[in-house]
Amino acid sequence: MNPALEPLMLVFAGEDDLPVPTHALFLGAEPHEALKAWPEIVGWQPFKPLADAWETAGFKRVDTPEGKWPVVLVLPGKAKDETLALFATAYDLLEDGGTLVAAMPNTAGAARFEKELAKAAGHIASLSKNKCRAFHAVKDGRWNTATVAEWRELGAVRTIPDTTFLVQAGVFSSEHVDPGSRFLTTHLPRSLRGHVADLGAGWGYLSRWIDDHCTGVTRIDLHEADARALDLARKNLADTDIEVCFLWNDVAGGLHHIYDAIVMNPPFHSGQLTDVGLGKAFIHSSARALKRGGKLYLVANRQLPYEAELDAAGFAWRKAAEDATFKILIAEKRAS
Ligand SMILES: C[S@@+](CC[C@H](N)C(=O)[O-])C[C@H]1O[C@@H](n2cnc3c(N)ncnc32)[C@H](O)[C@@H]1O
């Protein structure tokens, strides 16, 4: 759970605080017990495990937030441009006189973003709790709309300089091609064939490389938890001749398909914390989804302990290469 969720709810907790609205939109939605008493709360959440948690708790979710709302709650991510763009989205979705309520951990720059919002809104109310800040501002016609327009622009789809790859603030590797993924492509055989999966596919760099270089591949499935990255991948692979499937999927929960080969640069962060468990879960999902003799091509930071997990998952593996930062592990699924 985002530690800022509790402070966010405190804004509506007491007699002197904001009243619970008749209906509200929650950008970056995460479930909280107190929200169950709200008359209507609709959530937008691009990250599949959190979107599942929101729906499992019984709340309504939308893929694309629309309309005008008296209250928009915002639990931003960690990137600066993404956060400011989300403030602009919230502003656009507020009705006149509506209230934007945001909360963030101090470690994510809460004080700085509170100042940014105050600069645009002119006035702001705020509280501190649990090493987080929650702050709110009313859309009262006095906002600096030029600043809001700049924020809106920060969230626009753009290309990585000197490439045709489309990216957007907030998705993984939105400024440049990830050097680990680039390193992996130097060790992917052009002889890859059949059905291939790209786990944690992001905006599609590895899949694009496979589509461009491996003529024996007949289908690529991109499994990605971030719906925004998957939308970009759709654009980055729009002109392919082979079958490509874009799957909004939590890879840790399994793949539900069988593959000849799998490529991955697994995530090792949950929110702002290092979480090697995710990479380990990706390895076990791969083991269950590969044909016997199928190959897994994995790039990871050198210090990440994936070798023992490959053993535990029943792979025969070798370290194919390493440089100062990354290692490439190639693993073959043994008979189960
Ligand atoms: C290290 S990045 C690699 C992205 C892409 N393959 C590339 O090379 O640019 C890991 C990706 O895994 C995604 N991810 C994180 N948790 C996930 C999960 N549980 N299931 C599927 N994808 C996940 C992230 O959104 C991110 O795009």
mmCIF file of C-alpha atoms and ligand atoms in Angstrom:
data_model
loop_
_atom_site.group_PDB
_atom_site.id
_atom_site.type_symbol
_atom_site.label_atom_id
_atom_site.label_comp_id
_atom_site.label_asym_id
_atom_site.label_seq_id
_atom_site.Cartn_x
_atom_site.Cartn_y
_atom_site.Cartn_z
ATOM 1 C CA MET A 1 0.000 0.000 0.000
ATOM 2 C CA ASN A 2 1.191 3.520 -0.791
ATOM 3 C CA PRO A 3 2.061 5.119 2.599
ATOM 4 C CA ALA A 4 0.413 8.349 1.396
ATOM 5 C CA LEU A 5 -3.032 6.685 1.151
ATOM 6 C CA GLU A 6 -3.721 7.048 4.891
ATOM 7 C CA PRO A 7 -2.863 10.806 4.938
ATOM 8 C CA LEU A 8 -4.981 11.237 1.787
ATOM 9 C CA MET A 9 -8.005 9.820 3.598
ATOM 10 C CA LEU A 10 -7.338 12.027 6.657
ATOM 11 C CA VAL A 11 -8.252 15.080 4.556
ATOM 12 C CA PHE A 12 -11.868 13.842 4.779
ATOM 13 C CA ALA A 13 -11.755 12.413 8.307
ATOM 14 C CA GLY A 14 -12.684 15.183 10.739
ATOM 15 C CA GLU A 15 -15.369 17.808 11.345
ATOM 16 C CA ASP A 16 -13.179 20.666 10.094
ATOM 17 C CA ASP A 17 -12.016 18.735 7.077
ATOM 18 C CA LEU A 18 -13.393 18.379 3.558
ATOM 19 C CA PRO A 19 -16.841 16.745 3.401
ATOM 20 C CA VAL A 20 -17.124 13.347 1.705
ATOM 21 C CA PRO A 21 -18.216 14.207 -1.859
ATOM 22 C CA THR A 22 -21.305 12.810 -3.612
ATOM 23 C CA HIS A 23 -19.014 11.402 -6.298
ATOM 24 C CA ALA A 24 -15.283 11.454 -6.840
ATOM 25 C CA LEU A 25 -12.553 10.267 -9.197
ATOM 26 C CA PHE A 26 -9.339 8.688 -7.869
ATOM 27 C CA LEU A 27 -6.250 8.852 -10.126
ATOM 28 C CA GLY A 28 -3.679 6.218 -9.102
ATOM 29 C CA ALA A 29 -6.452 4.486 -7.151
ATOM 30 C CA GLU A 30 -5.689 2.177 -4.236
ATOM 31 C CA PRO A 31 -8.377 0.658 -2.011
ATOM 32 C CA HIS A 32 -9.002 1.982 1.512
ATOM 33 C CA GLU A 33 -11.653 0.847 3.976
ATOM 34 C CA ALA A 34 -12.960 4.422 4.462
ATOM 35 C CA LEU A 35 -13.757 4.742 0.742
ATOM 36 C CA LYS A 36 -16.389 2.004 1.064
ATOM 37 C CA ALA A 37 -18.627 4.539 2.839
ATOM 38 C CA TRP A 38 -18.359 7.066 -0.023
ATOM 39 C CA PRO A 39 -21.510 7.304 -2.205
ATOM 40 C CA GLU A 40 -19.551 6.939 -5.478
ATOM 41 C CA ILE A 41 -15.827 6.605 -6.112
ATOM 42 C CA VAL A 42 -14.389 5.662 -9.507
ATOM 43 C CA GLY A 43 -10.718 4.723 -9.900
ATOM 44 C CA TRP A 44 -8.102 4.932 -12.624
ATOM 45 C CA GLN A 45 -5.058 2.731 -12.047
ATOM 46 C CA PRO A 46 -2.652 1.794 -14.889
ATOM 47 C CA PHE A 47 -0.633 -0.778 -12.874
ATOM 48 C CA LYS A 48 -2.363 -4.164 -13.188
ATOM 49 C CA PRO A 49 -1.700 -5.599 -9.687
ATOM 50 C CA LEU A 50 -3.085 -2.405 -8.108
ATOM 51 C CA ALA A 51 -5.986 -2.259 -10.585
ATOM 52 C CA ASP A 52 -6.853 -5.838 -9.577
ATOM 53 C CA ALA A 53 -6.629 -4.932 -5.876
ATOM 54 C CA TRP A 54 -8.981 -1.958 -6.472
ATOM 55 C CA GLU A 55 -11.579 -4.090 -8.265
ATOM 56 C CA THR A 56 -11.256 -7.006 -5.848
ATOM 57 C CA ALA A 57 -12.088 -4.576 -3.026
ATOM 58 C CA GLY A 58 -15.360 -3.876 -4.879
ATOM 59 C CA PHE A 59 -14.609 -0.474 -6.448
ATOM 60 C CA LYS A 60 -15.440 0.674 -9.974
ATOM 61 C CA ARG A 61 -12.498 1.198 -12.357
ATOM 62 C CA VAL A 62 -12.204 3.012 -15.702
ATOM 63 C CA ASP A 63 -9.474 2.611 -18.379
ATOM 64 C CA THR A 64 -9.718 6.274 -19.391
ATOM 65 C CA PRO A 65 -11.009 8.846 -16.912
ATOM 66 C CA GLU A 66 -13.564 11.242 -18.392
ATOM 67 C CA GLY A 67 -16.176 13.800 -17.361
ATOM 68 C CA LYS A 68 -16.126 16.479 -14.663
ATOM 69 C CA TRP A 69 -15.885 15.710 -10.957
ATOM 70 C CA PRO A 70 -16.373 17.688 -7.727
ATOM 71 C CA VAL A 71 -13.325 15.957 -6.192
ATOM 72 C CA VAL A 72 -10.327 14.349 -7.865
ATOM 73 C CA LEU A 73 -7.978 12.392 -5.588
ATOM 74 C CA VAL A 74 -4.410 11.907 -6.798
ATOM 75 C CA LEU A 75 -1.795 9.400 -5.610
ATOM 76 C CA PRO A 76 1.052 10.167 -8.012
ATOM 77 C CA GLY A 77 3.950 7.969 -9.073
ATOM 78 C CA LYS A 78 7.548 8.956 -8.492
ATOM 79 C CA ALA A 79 8.684 10.696 -11.696
ATOM 80 C CA LYS A 80 8.555 14.515 -11.725
ATOM 81 C CA ASP A 81 7.028 14.976 -15.184
ATOM 82 C CA GLU A 82 4.530 12.173 -14.535
ATOM 83 C CA THR A 83 3.386 13.800 -11.280
ATOM 84 C CA LEU A 84 2.957 17.282 -12.761
ATOM 85 C CA ALA A 85 1.155 15.827 -15.800
ATOM 86 C CA LEU A 86 -1.163 13.978 -13.423
ATOM 87 C CA PHE A 87 -1.933 17.272 -11.617
ATOM 88 C CA ALA A 88 -2.863 18.746 -15.031
ATOM 89 C CA THR A 89 -5.104 15.741 -15.789
ATOM 90 C CA ALA A 90 -6.777 16.157 -12.399
ATOM 91 C CA TYR A 91 -7.316 19.867 -13.086
ATOM 92 C CA ASP A 92 -8.897 19.067 -16.486
ATOM 93 C CA LEU A 93 -11.251 16.536 -14.869
ATOM 94 C CA LEU A 94 -12.415 18.878 -12.074
ATOM 95 C CA GLU A 95 -15.639 20.826 -12.374
ATOM 96 C CA ASP A 96 -15.439 24.548 -11.551
ATOM 97 C CA GLY A 97 -15.241 24.888 -7.776
ATOM 98 C CA GLY A 98 -14.070 21.259 -7.452
ATOM 99 C CA THR A 99 -11.163 20.181 -5.244
ATOM 100 C CA LEU A 100 -7.923 18.460 -6.187
ATOM 101 C CA VAL A 101 -6.581 16.381 -3.278
ATOM 102 C CA ALA A 102 -3.100 14.830 -3.572
ATOM 103 C CA ALA A 103 -0.860 12.924 -1.174
ATOM 104 C CA MET A 104 2.747 11.769 -1.490
ATOM 105 C CA PRO A 105 5.532 10.362 0.696
ATOM 106 C CA ASN A 106 8.185 12.924 1.700
ATOM 107 C CA THR A 107 10.792 10.703 0.036
ATOM 108 C CA ALA A 108 8.931 11.138 -3.274
ATOM 109 C CA GLY A 109 9.346 14.918 -3.030
ATOM 110 C CA ALA A 110 5.996 15.775 -1.390
ATOM 111 C CA ALA A 111 7.137 19.222 -0.199
ATOM 112 C CA ARG A 112 8.438 20.135 -3.642
ATOM 113 C CA PHE A 113 5.245 19.034 -5.413
ATOM 114 C CA GLU A 114 3.102 20.822 -2.850
ATOM 115 C CA LYS A 115 5.006 24.015 -3.713
ATOM 116 C CA GLU A 116 4.511 23.362 -7.451
ATOM 117 C CA LEU A 117 0.757 22.950 -6.963
ATOM 118 C CA ALA A 118 0.632 26.080 -4.791
ATOM 119 C CA LYS A 119 2.418 28.014 -7.555
ATOM 120 C CA ALA A 120 -0.340 27.105 -10.032
ATOM 121 C CA ALA A 121 -3.355 27.187 -7.682
ATOM 122 C CA GLY A 122 -2.291 30.230 -5.682
ATOM 123 C CA HIS A 123 -3.379 28.789 -2.345
ATOM 124 C CA ILE A 124 -3.314 25.352 -0.841
ATOM 125 C CA ALA A 125 -4.144 23.536 2.427
ATOM 126 C CA SER A 126 -1.900 20.791 3.686
ATOM 127 C CA LEU A 127 -1.313 18.245 6.461
ATOM 128 C CA SER A 128 1.634 16.007 7.400
ATOM 129 C CA LYS A 129 1.333 12.435 8.636
ATOM 130 C CA ASN A 130 3.324 9.167 8.390
ATOM 131 C CA LYS A 131 6.274 10.942 6.682
ATOM 132 C CA CYS A 132 3.848 12.024 3.947
ATOM 133 C CA ARG A 133 2.022 15.197 2.997
ATOM 134 C CA ALA A 134 -1.568 15.533 1.806
ATOM 135 C CA PHE A 135 -2.563 18.810 0.174
ATOM 136 C CA HIS A 136 -5.583 20.193 -1.613
ATOM 137 C CA ALA A 137 -6.567 23.152 -3.761
ATOM 138 C CA VAL A 138 -9.890 24.387 -5.141
ATOM 139 C CA LYS A 139 -10.353 25.040 -8.878
ATOM 140 C CA ASP A 140 -11.653 28.548 -8.337
ATOM 141 C CA GLY A 141 -10.804 30.307 -11.608
ATOM 142 C CA ARG A 142 -7.620 31.823 -10.224
ATOM 143 C CA TRP A 143 -5.234 29.061 -11.323
ATOM 144 C CA ASN A 144 -2.284 29.880 -13.541
ATOM 145 C CA THR A 145 -3.496 28.064 -16.645
ATOM 146 C CA ALA A 146 -0.177 28.604 -18.470
ATOM 147 C CA THR A 147 1.557 26.497 -15.792
ATOM 148 C CA VAL A 148 -1.157 23.842 -16.088
ATOM 149 C CA ALA A 149 -0.631 23.817 -19.887
ATOM 150 C CA GLU A 150 3.115 23.243 -19.358
ATOM 151 C CA TRP A 151 2.333 20.313 -17.034
ATOM 152 C CA ARG A 152 -0.107 18.872 -19.583
ATOM 153 C CA GLU A 153 2.639 18.970 -22.196
ATOM 154 C CA LEU A 154 5.000 17.029 -19.871
ATOM 155 C CA GLY A 155 2.615 14.063 -20.117
ATOM 156 C CA ALA A 156 2.399 14.086 -23.926
ATOM 157 C CA VAL A 157 3.584 11.127 -25.995
ATOM 158 C CA ARG A 158 6.986 11.967 -27.543
ATOM 159 C CA THR A 159 9.910 10.196 -29.203
ATOM 160 C CA ILE A 160 13.222 9.264 -27.631
ATOM 161 C CA PRO A 161 15.735 11.620 -29.307
ATOM 162 C CA ASP A 162 17.346 10.167 -32.465
ATOM 163 C CA THR A 163 14.889 7.230 -32.530
ATOM 164 C CA THR A 164 11.309 6.603 -33.619
ATOM 165 C CA PHE A 165 10.391 5.012 -30.256
ATOM 166 C CA LEU A 166 7.346 6.601 -28.643
ATOM 167 C CA VAL A 167 7.468 7.104 -24.875
ATOM 168 C CA GLN A 168 5.680 9.050 -22.141
ATOM 169 C CA ALA A 169 6.569 10.341 -18.678
ATOM 170 C CA GLY A 170 6.123 7.727 -15.964
ATOM 171 C CA VAL A 171 6.792 4.563 -17.971
ATOM 172 C CA PHE A 172 10.053 2.665 -17.535
ATOM 173 C CA SER A 173 12.997 4.122 -19.515
ATOM 174 C CA SER A 174 11.138 7.140 -20.856
ATOM 175 C CA GLU A 175 14.285 9.151 -21.645
ATOM 176 C CA HIS A 176 16.435 6.581 -23.463
ATOM 177 C CA VAL A 177 16.651 2.940 -24.457
ATOM 178 C CA ASP A 178 17.563 0.942 -21.349
ATOM 179 C CA PRO A 179 21.248 -0.041 -21.583
ATOM 180 C CA GLY A 180 20.529 -3.480 -20.076
ATOM 181 C CA SER A 181 17.925 -4.221 -22.737
ATOM 182 C CA ARG A 182 20.267 -2.957 -25.448
ATOM 183 C CA PHE A 183 22.982 -5.290 -24.076
ATOM 184 C CA LEU A 184 20.531 -8.210 -24.158
ATOM 185 C CA THR A 185 19.823 -7.661 -27.870
ATOM 186 C CA THR A 186 23.523 -8.168 -28.603
ATOM 187 C CA HIS A 187 23.088 -11.742 -27.296
ATOM 188 C CA LEU A 188 19.682 -12.632 -28.710
ATOM 189 C CA PRO A 189 20.058 -15.121 -31.571
ATOM 190 C CA ARG A 190 18.508 -14.129 -34.876
ATOM 191 C CA SER A 191 17.496 -17.798 -35.127
ATOM 192 C CA LEU A 192 14.723 -17.339 -32.502
ATOM 193 C CA ARG A 193 11.608 -19.126 -33.799
ATOM 194 C CA GLY A 194 7.934 -19.710 -33.109
ATOM 195 C CA HIS A 195 6.031 -18.119 -30.252
ATOM 196 C CA VAL A 196 8.037 -15.717 -28.131
ATOM 197 C CA ALA A 197 7.058 -13.833 -24.981
ATOM 198 C CA ASP A 198 8.515 -10.528 -23.782
ATOM 199 C CA LEU A 199 7.931 -10.277 -20.022
ATOM 200 C CA GLY A 200 7.687 -6.790 -18.553
ATOM 201 C CA ALA A 201 7.766 -5.576 -22.145
ATOM 202 C CA GLY A 202 7.565 -1.857 -21.310
ATOM 203 C CA TRP A 203 7.060 0.288 -24.424
ATOM 204 C CA GLY A 204 8.249 -2.610 -26.601
ATOM 205 C CA TYR A 205 11.987 -2.214 -27.198
ATOM 206 C CA LEU A 206 12.898 -5.934 -27.035
ATOM 207 C CA SER A 207 9.823 -7.010 -29.028
ATOM 208 C CA ARG A 208 10.590 -4.420 -31.683
ATOM 209 C CA TRP A 209 14.146 -5.783 -31.960
ATOM 210 C CA ILE A 210 12.875 -9.363 -32.288
ATOM 211 C CA ASP A 211 10.318 -8.329 -34.897
ATOM 212 C CA ASP A 212 13.037 -6.540 -36.881
ATOM 213 C CA HIS A 213 15.722 -9.254 -36.675
ATOM 214 C CA CYS A 214 14.217 -12.733 -36.123
ATOM 215 C CA THR A 215 12.374 -13.839 -39.259
ATOM 216 C CA GLY A 216 11.457 -17.250 -37.777
ATOM 217 C CA VAL A 217 9.320 -15.726 -35.016
ATOM 218 C CA THR A 218 5.621 -16.086 -35.831
ATOM 219 C CA ARG A 219 4.069 -14.484 -32.752
ATOM 220 C CA ILE A 220 5.219 -12.193 -29.959
ATOM 221 C CA ASP A 221 3.215 -11.756 -26.748
ATOM 222 C CA LEU A 222 4.064 -8.638 -24.780
ATOM 223 C CA HIS A 223 3.157 -9.091 -21.093
ATOM 224 C CA GLU A 224 3.233 -5.756 -19.270
ATOM 225 C CA ALA A 225 1.619 -4.506 -16.046
ATOM 226 C CA ASP A 226 1.688 -0.778 -16.903
ATOM 227 C CA ALA A 227 -1.232 -0.035 -19.242
ATOM 228 C CA ARG A 228 0.412 3.206 -20.385
ATOM 229 C CA ALA A 229 3.585 1.384 -21.483
ATOM 230 C CA LEU A 230 1.475 -1.245 -23.257
ATOM 231 C CA ASP A 231 -0.379 1.482 -25.196
ATOM 232 C CA LEU A 232 2.975 2.870 -26.312
ATOM 233 C CA ALA A 233 4.139 -0.629 -27.298
ATOM 234 C CA ARG A 234 1.020 -0.924 -29.505
ATOM 235 C CA LYS A 235 2.190 2.200 -31.336
ATOM 236 C CA ASN A 236 5.847 1.125 -31.450
ATOM 237 C CA LEU A 237 4.870 -2.201 -33.034
ATOM 238 C CA ALA A 238 2.015 -0.906 -35.180
ATOM 239 C CA ASP A 239 3.644 -1.765 -38.513
ATOM 240 C CA THR A 240 4.614 -5.393 -37.853
ATOM 241 C CA ASP A 241 3.609 -8.229 -40.213
ATOM 242 C CA ILE A 242 3.565 -10.991 -37.607
ATOM 243 C CA GLU A 243 0.977 -11.652 -34.917
ATOM 244 C CA VAL A 244 1.582 -9.495 -31.845
ATOM 245 C CA CYS A 245 -0.502 -9.714 -28.650
ATOM 246 C CA PHE A 246 -0.482 -6.951 -26.054
ATOM 247 C CA LEU A 247 -1.383 -8.446 -22.679
ATOM 248 C CA TRP A 248 -2.079 -6.263 -19.645
ATOM 249 C CA ASN A 249 -0.877 -8.872 -17.233
ATOM 250 C CA ASP A 250 0.747 -9.313 -13.823
ATOM 251 C CA VAL A 251 3.504 -11.730 -14.842
ATOM 252 C CA ALA A 252 3.929 -12.858 -11.223
ATOM 253 C CA GLY A 253 0.454 -14.394 -11.505
ATOM 254 C CA GLY A 254 1.393 -16.582 -14.519
ATOM 255 C CA LEU A 255 1.329 -16.304 -18.310
ATOM 256 C CA HIS A 256 -1.497 -18.682 -19.381
ATOM 257 C CA HIS A 257 0.244 -19.475 -22.716
ATOM 258 C CA ILE A 258 3.086 -21.782 -23.850
ATOM 259 C CA TYR A 259 6.210 -20.405 -25.557
ATOM 260 C CA ASP A 260 9.273 -21.483 -27.545
ATOM 261 C CA ALA A 261 11.345 -18.673 -26.063
ATOM 262 C CA ILE A 262 11.034 -15.892 -23.502
ATOM 263 C CA VAL A 263 13.020 -12.663 -23.237
ATOM 264 C CA MET A 264 13.045 -10.375 -20.239
ATOM 265 C CA ASN A 265 14.643 -7.503 -18.407
ATOM 266 C CA PRO A 266 12.691 -8.088 -15.196
ATOM 267 C CA PRO A 267 11.623 -5.270 -12.867
ATOM 268 C CA PHE A 268 13.392 -5.081 -9.531
ATOM 269 C CA HIS A 269 11.432 -2.259 -7.928
ATOM 270 C CA SER A 270 8.009 -2.184 -6.280
ATOM 271 C CA GLY A 271 7.148 1.481 -5.935
ATOM 272 C CA GLN A 272 10.366 2.976 -4.646
ATOM 273 C CA LEU A 273 11.726 -0.170 -2.985
ATOM 274 C CA THR A 274 14.051 -2.778 -4.450
ATOM 275 C CA ASP A 275 12.111 -6.012 -4.798
ATOM 276 C CA VAL A 276 14.090 -8.959 -6.162
ATOM 277 C CA GLY A 277 11.032 -11.110 -5.468
ATOM 278 C CA LEU A 278 9.413 -9.793 -8.650
ATOM 279 C CA GLY A 279 12.308 -10.996 -10.844
ATOM 280 C CA LYS A 280 12.183 -14.366 -9.091
ATOM 281 C CA ALA A 281 8.446 -14.607 -9.770
ATOM 282 C CA PHE A 282 9.115 -13.767 -13.437
ATOM 283 C CA ILE A 283 11.601 -16.701 -13.581
ATOM 284 C CA HIS A 284 9.066 -19.144 -12.133
ATOM 285 C CA SER A 285 6.316 -17.916 -14.468
ATOM 286 C CA SER A 286 8.754 -18.464 -17.374
ATOM 287 C CA ALA A 287 9.551 -21.992 -16.221
ATOM 288 C CA ARG A 288 5.839 -22.867 -16.233
ATOM 289 C CA ALA A 289 5.237 -21.280 -19.654
ATOM 290 C CA LEU A 290 8.192 -22.626 -21.690
ATOM 291 C CA LYS A 291 8.107 -25.770 -23.794
ATOM 292 C CA ARG A 292 10.633 -28.436 -22.875
ATOM 293 C CA GLY A 293 13.941 -27.251 -24.382
ATOM 294 C CA GLY A 294 12.557 -23.696 -24.619
ATOM 295 C CA LYS A 295 14.989 -20.886 -23.847
ATOM 296 C CA LEU A 296 14.879 -17.959 -21.462
ATOM 297 C CA TYR A 297 17.051 -14.896 -22.248
ATOM 298 C CA LEU A 298 17.415 -12.651 -19.220
ATOM 299 C CA VAL A 299 19.369 -9.474 -18.536
ATOM 300 C CA ALA A 300 19.822 -8.193 -14.994
ATOM 301 C CA ASN A 301 22.056 -6.010 -12.889
ATOM 302 C CA ARG A 302 25.100 -8.075 -11.981
ATOM 303 C CA GLN A 303 24.409 -8.140 -8.244
ATOM 304 C CA LEU A 304 20.859 -9.500 -8.510
ATOM 305 C CA PRO A 305 20.719 -13.101 -7.268
ATOM 306 C CA TYR A 306 18.792 -14.861 -10.010
ATOM 307 C CA GLU A 307 21.063 -17.878 -10.578
ATOM 308 C CA ALA A 308 19.784 -19.879 -7.569
ATOM 309 C CA GLU A 309 16.226 -19.140 -8.696
ATOM 310 C CA LEU A 310 16.956 -20.535 -12.166
ATOM 311 C CA ASP A 311 18.209 -23.734 -10.462
ATOM 312 C CA ALA A 312 15.120 -23.874 -8.263
ATOM 313 C CA ALA A 313 12.822 -23.384 -11.263
ATOM 314 C CA GLY A 314 14.436 -26.350 -13.099
ATOM 315 C CA PHE A 315 16.503 -24.494 -15.693
ATOM 316 C CA ALA A 316 19.937 -25.437 -17.013
ATOM 317 C CA TRP A 317 21.619 -22.050 -17.353
ATOM 318 C CA ARG A 318 24.829 -20.273 -18.246
ATOM 319 C CA LYS A 319 26.082 -16.737 -17.920
ATOM 320 C CA ALA A 320 26.493 -15.717 -21.554
ATOM 321 C CA ALA A 321 28.076 -12.311 -20.914
ATOM 322 C CA GLU A 322 28.599 -9.565 -18.405
ATOM 323 C CA ASP A 323 29.866 -6.011 -18.431
ATOM 324 C CA ALA A 324 30.518 -3.547 -15.610
ATOM 325 C CA THR A 325 26.774 -3.306 -14.815
ATOM 326 C CA PHE A 326 24.782 -6.142 -16.363
ATOM 327 C CA LYS A 327 24.866 -9.891 -16.860
ATOM 328 C CA ILE A 328 23.059 -12.002 -19.408
ATOM 329 C CA LEU A 329 21.749 -15.378 -18.337
ATOM 330 C CA ILE A 330 20.561 -17.894 -20.916
ATOM 331 C CA ALA A 331 18.550 -20.765 -19.493
ATOM 332 C CA GLU A 332 16.998 -23.874 -21.011
ATOM 333 C CA LYS A 333 13.941 -25.562 -19.610
ATOM 334 C CA ARG A 334 14.719 -29.152 -18.684
ATOM 335 C CA ALA A 335 12.127 -31.917 -18.859
ATOM 336 C CA SER A 336 9.707 -31.420 -15.948
HETATM 337 C C1 LIG B 1 13.196 -3.244 -16.341
HETATM 338 S S1 LIG B 1 11.704 -2.797 -17.158
HETATM 339 C C2 LIG B 1 11.960 -3.448 -18.797
HETATM 340 C C3 LIG B 1 11.063 -2.812 -19.818
HETATM 341 C C4 LIG B 1 11.336 -3.198 -21.273
HETATM 342 N N1 LIG B 1 11.449 -4.629 -21.443
HETATM 343 C C5 LIG B 1 12.560 -2.507 -21.803
HETATM 344 O O1 LIG B 1 13.490 -3.209 -22.116
HETATM 345 O O2 LIG B 1 12.571 -1.275 -21.917
HETATM 346 C C6 LIG B 1 10.544 -3.888 -16.411
HETATM 347 C C7 LIG B 1 9.096 -3.713 -16.860
HETATM 348 O O3 LIG B 1 8.295 -4.634 -16.101
HETATM 349 C C8 LIG B 1 7.033 -4.024 -15.840
HETATM 350 N N2 LIG B 1 6.443 -4.703 -14.663
HETATM 351 C C9 LIG B 1 6.608 -4.422 -13.341
HETATM 352 N N3 LIG B 1 5.924 -5.295 -12.579
HETATM 353 C C10 LIG B 1 5.306 -6.141 -13.433
HETATM 354 C C11 LIG B 1 4.443 -7.257 -13.262
HETATM 355 N N4 LIG B 1 4.107 -7.669 -12.034
HETATM 356 N N5 LIG B 1 3.982 -7.903 -14.356
HETATM 357 C C12 LIG B 1 4.327 -7.462 -15.606
HETATM 358 N N6 LIG B 1 5.133 -6.416 -15.839
HETATM 359 C C13 LIG B 1 5.621 -5.764 -14.769
HETATM 360 C C14 LIG B 1 7.372 -2.570 -15.615
HETATM 361 O O4 LIG B 1 6.231 -1.752 -15.817
HETATM 362 C C15 LIG B 1 8.484 -2.341 -16.665
HETATM 363 O O5 LIG B 1 7.939 -1.894 -17.878
#
